[in-house]
Amino acid sequence: MTAVSVIGAGAFGTALAVALAAKSPVTLWGRDVAWPRENPRLPGVALPDALRLTDRLQDALAQTVLLALPAQVLGGFLADHAAALDGRNLISCAKGIDLQTLQGPSALIHAACPAATVGVLTGPSFAADIARGLPTALTLACADAATGEALQARLSTGALRLYRTTDVTGAELGGALKNVIAIAAGAAIGAGYGDSARASVITRGFAEMTRLATALGARPETLTGLSGLGDLVLTCTSEGSRNFRFGLALGAGRDFTPGTTVEGAATARAVAALAPKLGVELPISRLVAGLAEGRIAMEHALDILLNRPLKEE
Ligand SMILES: NC(=O)C1=CN([C@@H]2O[C@H](COP(=O)(O)OP(=O)(O)OC[C@H]3O[C@@H](n4cnc5c(N)ncnc54)[C@H](O)[C@@H]3O)[C@@H](O)[C@H]2O)C=CC1
Ligand SMILES: O=C(CO)COP(=O)(O)O
């Protein structure tokens, strides 16, 4: 039995498994791992011998399990496999808010697996960078400080440097909400509004992320760390981001590749549903929800943002 297993053989799960296999044997579970030694979602990355692939969950579960499934499928997966997962260290790597329950991945895990120790691994990191062994800094959040420290040591490698925090809510929400703002930043660029407009979206978007996250119990300083500001900067400025590219396509009125994981689209709708319940104003996120649902046309988006009453920063 390996020390760490990774559930979800998409781009991110595979990249994490490749990186961790440099340190100790890793098992990677996926429902569709019939590919030879290269994952089509992560082209050009050879899978090392220390990485064992399986589609049998019962063969995959170590004491520490990284859950690298998209946020909108995590709840169903947990419902199906809670008994096998409970009691382990379960670390969410998903960046989203579940649209059905309006909860983040850590709350879904707690609810399904009450005896598990829950953690969150998040921060600025493209799967391709991690898989290539490029230097990357992430946040490992765990409410239990001692377990968090042990997990930090277990999951750090020569290239992957983990910082730790006990603020699970803040770390998780930073990663989820930056995807929504990245869609807005992409839309601003795609529509030709320019880099100054993008800088405004990043800054005012960060204010929205902080308002919502603190209303849900996050510590404000967590939002200024890797999991919040760090990942926001990466995702709003790089075409390596699927959320940013989705926004680019929206802004330019172009189609977007179906089947691509774009966490920010569903998360924007979850955020729009949460905002009135919490009494927080989130104009950019609500606009992204409207664009993603097709309720708002791109040609009206700018007017909606600019015609609001003037206010203090
Ligand atoms: N790709 C990246 O650079 C990064 C991704 N993440 C996060 O990791 C999470 C996963 O994203 P990616 O791996 O990039 O997505 P992906 O689109 O590359 O892969 C998704 C994987 O989930 C599997 N899947 C879908 N529904 C399933 C189900 N019901 N049961 C079992 N497996 C199922 C698919 O077969 C696929 O292997 C997302 O929350 C994303 O935000 C976080 C950091 C970086
Ligand atoms: O979360 C990511 C980088 O930190 C990946 O972003 P995308 O899901 O937008 O590709």
CSV table of N, CA and C and ligand atoms in Angstrom, one decimal, residues 7-16 29-33 35 39 41-42 67-74 76-77 80-81 92-96 105 121-130 138 175 178-179 231 234 240-243 259-264, ligand 1:
chain,number,residue,atom,x,y,z
A,7,ILE,N,-7.1,10.6,-6.1
A,7,ILE,CA,-8.4,10.2,-6.7
A,7,ILE,C,-8.8,11.2,-7.8
A,8,GLY,N,-8.9,10.8,-9.0
A,8,GLY,CA,-9.2,11.7,-10.1
A,8,GLY,C,-8.0,11.8,-11.0
A,9,ALA,N,-8.1,11.1,-12.2
A,9,ALA,CA,-6.9,11.1,-13.1
A,9,ALA,C,-7.1,12.1,-14.2
A,10,GLY,N,-7.6,13.3,-13.8
A,10,GLY,CA,-7.6,14.5,-14.8
A,10,GLY,C,-6.2,15.1,-14.8
A,11,ALA,N,-6.2,16.3,-15.4
A,11,ALA,CA,-4.8,17.0,-15.5
A,11,ALA,C,-4.2,17.2,-14.1
A,12,PHE,N,-5.0,17.6,-13.2
A,12,PHE,CA,-4.4,18.0,-11.9
A,12,PHE,C,-4.1,16.8,-11.0
A,13,GLY,N,-5.0,15.8,-11.0
A,13,GLY,CA,-4.7,14.6,-10.2
A,13,GLY,C,-3.4,13.9,-10.7
A,14,THR,N,-3.3,13.9,-12.0
A,14,THR,CA,-2.2,13.2,-12.7
A,14,THR,C,-0.9,14.0,-12.4
A,15,ALA,N,-1.0,15.3,-12.5
A,15,ALA,CA,0.2,16.1,-12.2
A,15,ALA,C,0.7,16.0,-10.8
A,16,LEU,N,-0.2,16.0,-9.8
A,16,LEU,CA,0.1,15.8,-8.4
A,16,LEU,C,0.8,14.4,-8.2
A,29,TRP,N,-6.0,6.9,-8.9
A,29,TRP,CA,-7.3,6.2,-9.3
A,29,TRP,C,-8.0,7.2,-10.3
A,30,GLY,N,-8.5,6.6,-11.4
A,30,GLY,CA,-9.3,7.3,-12.4
A,30,GLY,C,-10.4,6.3,-12.9
A,31,ARG,N,-11.5,6.9,-13.3
A,31,ARG,CA,-12.5,6.0,-13.9
A,31,ARG,C,-12.2,5.6,-15.3
A,32,ASP,N,-11.3,6.4,-15.9
A,32,ASP,CA,-11.0,6.1,-17.3
A,32,ASP,C,-9.5,6.2,-17.5
A,33,VAL,N,-8.8,5.2,-17.0
A,33,VAL,CA,-7.3,5.2,-17.1
A,33,VAL,C,-6.8,4.1,-18.1
A,35,TRP,N,-5.6,4.7,-20.8
A,35,TRP,CA,-4.6,5.2,-21.7
A,35,TRP,C,-3.2,4.5,-21.3
A,39,ASN,N,-1.3,10.5,-20.1
A,39,ASN,CA,-2.7,11.0,-19.9
A,39,ASN,C,-3.0,12.0,-21.0
A,41,ARG,N,-5.1,14.2,-21.1
A,41,ARG,CA,-5.4,15.6,-20.5
A,41,ARG,C,-4.1,16.3,-20.0
A,42,LEU,N,-3.0,15.5,-20.1
A,42,LEU,CA,-1.7,16.1,-19.7
A,42,LEU,C,-0.6,15.6,-20.7
A,67,LEU,N,-8.1,14.3,-3.2
A,67,LEU,CA,-9.3,14.2,-4.0
A,67,LEU,C,-9.2,15.3,-5.1
A,68,ALA,N,-8.9,14.9,-6.3
A,68,ALA,CA,-8.6,15.9,-7.4
A,68,ALA,C,-9.7,15.8,-8.4
A,69,LEU,N,-11.0,15.7,-8.0
A,69,LEU,CA,-12.1,15.7,-8.9
A,69,LEU,C,-12.7,17.1,-9.0
A,70,PRO,N,-13.4,17.4,-10.1
A,70,PRO,CA,-14.0,18.7,-10.2
A,70,PRO,C,-15.0,18.9,-9.1
A,71,ALA,N,-15.2,20.1,-8.7
A,71,ALA,CA,-16.1,20.4,-7.5
A,71,ALA,C,-17.5,19.9,-7.7
A,72,GLN,N,-18.0,20.0,-8.9
A,72,GLN,CA,-19.4,19.6,-9.2
A,72,GLN,C,-19.7,18.1,-9.2
A,73,VAL,N,-18.6,17.3,-9.3
A,73,VAL,CA,-18.8,15.9,-9.2
A,73,VAL,C,-18.4,15.3,-7.9
A,74,LEU,N,-17.7,16.1,-7.0
A,74,LEU,CA,-17.2,15.6,-5.8
A,74,LEU,C,-18.3,15.0,-4.9
A,76,GLY,N,-21.3,13.7,-5.5
A,76,GLY,CA,-21.8,12.4,-6.0
A,76,GLY,C,-20.8,11.3,-5.7
A,77,PHE,N,-19.5,11.6,-5.9
A,77,PHE,CA,-18.4,10.6,-5.7
A,77,PHE,C,-18.4,10.3,-4.2
A,80,ASP,N,-21.2,8.0,-3.2
A,80,ASP,CA,-21.1,6.6,-3.6
A,80,ASP,C,-20.0,5.9,-2.8
A,81,HIS,N,-19.0,6.6,-2.2
A,81,HIS,CA,-17.8,5.9,-1.7
A,81,HIS,C,-17.5,6.4,-0.3
A,92,SER,N,-8.9,17.9,-0.2
A,92,SER,CA,-9.6,18.4,-1.4
A,92,SER,C,-8.6,19.2,-2.2
A,93,CYS,N,-8.6,18.9,-3.5
A,93,CYS,CA,-7.8,19.7,-4.5
A,93,CYS,C,-8.7,20.5,-5.4
A,94,ALA,N,-10.0,20.4,-5.2
A,94,ALA,CA,-11.0,21.0,-6.1
A,94,ALA,C,-11.2,22.5,-5.8
A,95,LYS,N,-11.4,23.3,-6.8
A,95,LYS,CA,-11.5,24.8,-6.7
A,95,LYS,C,-12.9,25.2,-7.1
A,96,GLY,N,-13.9,25.0,-6.3
A,96,GLY,CA,-15.2,25.4,-6.6
A,96,GLY,C,-16.2,25.4,-5.4
A,105,PRO,N,-15.9,22.1,-1.0
A,105,PRO,CA,-15.5,20.7,-0.9
A,105,PRO,C,-15.3,20.2,0.5
A,121,LEU,N,-5.7,21.4,-0.4
A,121,LEU,CA,-4.5,21.8,-1.1
A,121,LEU,C,-4.8,22.7,-2.3
A,122,THR,N,-4.3,23.9,-2.3
A,122,THR,CA,-4.7,24.9,-3.2
A,122,THR,C,-3.6,25.9,-3.5
A,123,GLY,N,-3.8,26.8,-4.4
A,123,GLY,CA,-2.8,27.8,-4.7
A,123,GLY,C,-2.4,27.9,-6.2
A,124,PRO,N,-1.6,28.8,-6.6
A,124,PRO,CA,-1.3,29.0,-8.0
A,124,PRO,C,-0.5,27.9,-8.6
A,125,SER,N,-1.0,27.1,-9.4
A,125,SER,CA,-0.3,25.9,-9.9
A,125,SER,C,-1.0,25.3,-11.1
A,126,PHE,N,-0.5,25.5,-12.3
A,126,PHE,CA,-1.0,24.8,-13.4
A,126,PHE,C,-0.5,23.4,-13.4
A,127,ALA,N,-1.4,22.4,-13.8
A,127,ALA,CA,-1.0,21.0,-13.8
A,127,ALA,C,0.2,20.8,-14.6
A,128,ALA,N,0.3,21.4,-15.7
A,128,ALA,CA,1.5,21.2,-16.6
A,128,ALA,C,2.8,21.6,-15.9
A,129,ASP,N,2.7,22.7,-15.2
A,129,ASP,CA,3.9,23.2,-14.5
A,129,ASP,C,4.4,22.2,-13.4
A,130,ILE,N,3.4,21.7,-12.6
A,130,ILE,CA,3.7,20.8,-11.5
A,130,ILE,C,4.3,19.5,-12.1
A,138,LEU,N,2.3,26.2,-2.8
A,138,LEU,CA,0.9,25.9,-2.6
A,138,LEU,C,0.6,26.1,-1.1
A,175,GLY,N,-9.4,29.8,-3.7
A,175,GLY,CA,-9.3,29.0,-4.9
A,175,GLY,C,-10.5,28.9,-5.7
A,178,LYS,N,-11.5,32.8,-7.2
A,178,LYS,CA,-10.6,33.4,-8.2
A,178,LYS,C,-11.0,32.9,-9.6
A,179,ASN,N,-11.6,31.7,-9.7
A,179,ASN,CA,-12.0,31.2,-11.0
A,179,ASN,C,-13.1,32.0,-11.6
A,231,ASP,N,-3.3,32.9,-6.5
A,231,ASP,CA,-4.0,32.2,-7.6
A,231,ASP,C,-4.8,33.1,-8.5
A,234,LEU,N,-2.3,34.6,-11.0
A,234,LEU,CA,-2.0,33.6,-12.1
A,234,LEU,C,-3.1,33.4,-13.1
A,240,GLY,N,-2.9,30.0,-19.9
A,240,GLY,CA,-2.9,28.6,-19.4
A,240,GLY,C,-4.1,28.2,-18.6
A,241,SER,N,-4.9,29.3,-18.2
A,241,SER,CA,-6.1,29.0,-17.4
A,241,SER,C,-7.3,28.8,-18.3
A,242,ARG,N,-8.0,27.7,-18.0
A,242,ARG,CA,-9.2,27.4,-18.7
A,242,ARG,C,-10.3,28.4,-18.4
A,243,ASN,N,-10.4,28.9,-17.1
A,243,ASN,CA,-11.4,29.9,-16.8
A,243,ASN,C,-11.1,31.2,-17.5
A,259,GLY,N,-16.9,20.3,-22.9
A,259,GLY,CA,-16.2,19.3,-22.1
A,259,GLY,C,-15.0,19.8,-21.3
A,260,THR,N,-14.6,21.0,-21.5
A,260,THR,CA,-13.5,21.5,-20.7
A,260,THR,C,-14.0,21.8,-19.3
A,261,THR,N,-13.1,21.5,-18.3
A,261,THR,CA,-13.5,21.8,-16.9
A,261,THR,C,-13.3,23.3,-16.7
A,262,VAL,N,-14.4,24.0,-16.5
A,262,VAL,CA,-14.4,25.5,-16.2
A,262,VAL,C,-15.1,25.7,-14.9
A,263,GLU,N,-14.4,25.6,-13.8
A,263,GLU,CA,-15.0,25.6,-12.4
A,263,GLU,C,-15.8,26.9,-12.1
A,264,GLY,N,-15.2,28.0,-12.7
A,264,GLY,CA,-15.8,29.3,-12.3
A,264,GLY,C,-17.2,29.5,-12.8
B,1,LIG,N1,-5.7,21.6,-14.2
B,1,LIG,C1,-5.1,22.5,-13.3
B,1,LIG,O1,-4.1,23.1,-13.7
B,1,LIG,C2,-5.6,22.6,-11.9
B,1,LIG,C3,-6.8,22.1,-11.5
B,1,LIG,N2,-7.2,22.3,-10.2
B,1,LIG,C4,-8.5,21.8,-9.8
B,1,LIG,O2,-8.5,20.4,-9.9
B,1,LIG,C5,-9.9,19.9,-10.1
B,1,LIG,C6,-9.9,18.9,-11.2
B,1,LIG,O3,-9.5,19.6,-12.4
B,1,LIG,P1,-8.6,19.0,-13.6
B,1,LIG,O4,-7.9,17.7,-13.2
B,1,LIG,O5,-7.9,20.0,-14.2
B,1,LIG,O6,-9.8,18.5,-14.5
B,1,LIG,P2,-9.8,17.6,-15.9
B,1,LIG,O7,-10.9,18.1,-16.7
B,1,LIG,O8,-8.4,17.6,-16.4
B,1,LIG,O9,-10.2,16.2,-15.3
B,1,LIG,C7,-11.4,15.9,-14.7
B,1,LIG,C8,-11.3,14.4,-14.3
B,1,LIG,O10,-12.5,14.1,-13.5
B,1,LIG,C9,-13.0,12.9,-14.0
B,1,LIG,N3,-14.4,12.8,-13.6
B,1,LIG,C10,-15.4,13.6,-14.0
B,1,LIG,N4,-16.5,13.2,-13.5
B,1,LIG,C11,-16.2,12.1,-12.7
B,1,LIG,C12,-17.0,11.2,-11.9
B,1,LIG,N5,-18.3,11.4,-11.7
B,1,LIG,N6,-16.4,10.3,-11.2
B,1,LIG,C13,-15.0,10.1,-11.3
B,1,LIG,N7,-14.3,10.8,-12.1
B,1,LIG,C14,-14.9,11.8,-12.8
B,1,LIG,C15,-12.7,12.9,-15.5
B,1,LIG,O11,-12.8,11.6,-16.0
B,1,LIG,C16,-11.4,13.5,-15.6
B,1,LIG,O12,-10.4,12.5,-15.4
B,1,LIG,C17,-10.7,21.2,-10.4
B,1,LIG,O13,-11.4,21.6,-9.3
B,1,LIG,C18,-9.7,22.2,-10.7
B,1,LIG,O14,-10.1,23.5,-10.4
B,1,LIG,C19,-6.5,22.9,-9.3
B,1,LIG,C20,-5.2,23.4,-9.7
B,1,LIG,C21,-4.7,23.3,-11.0
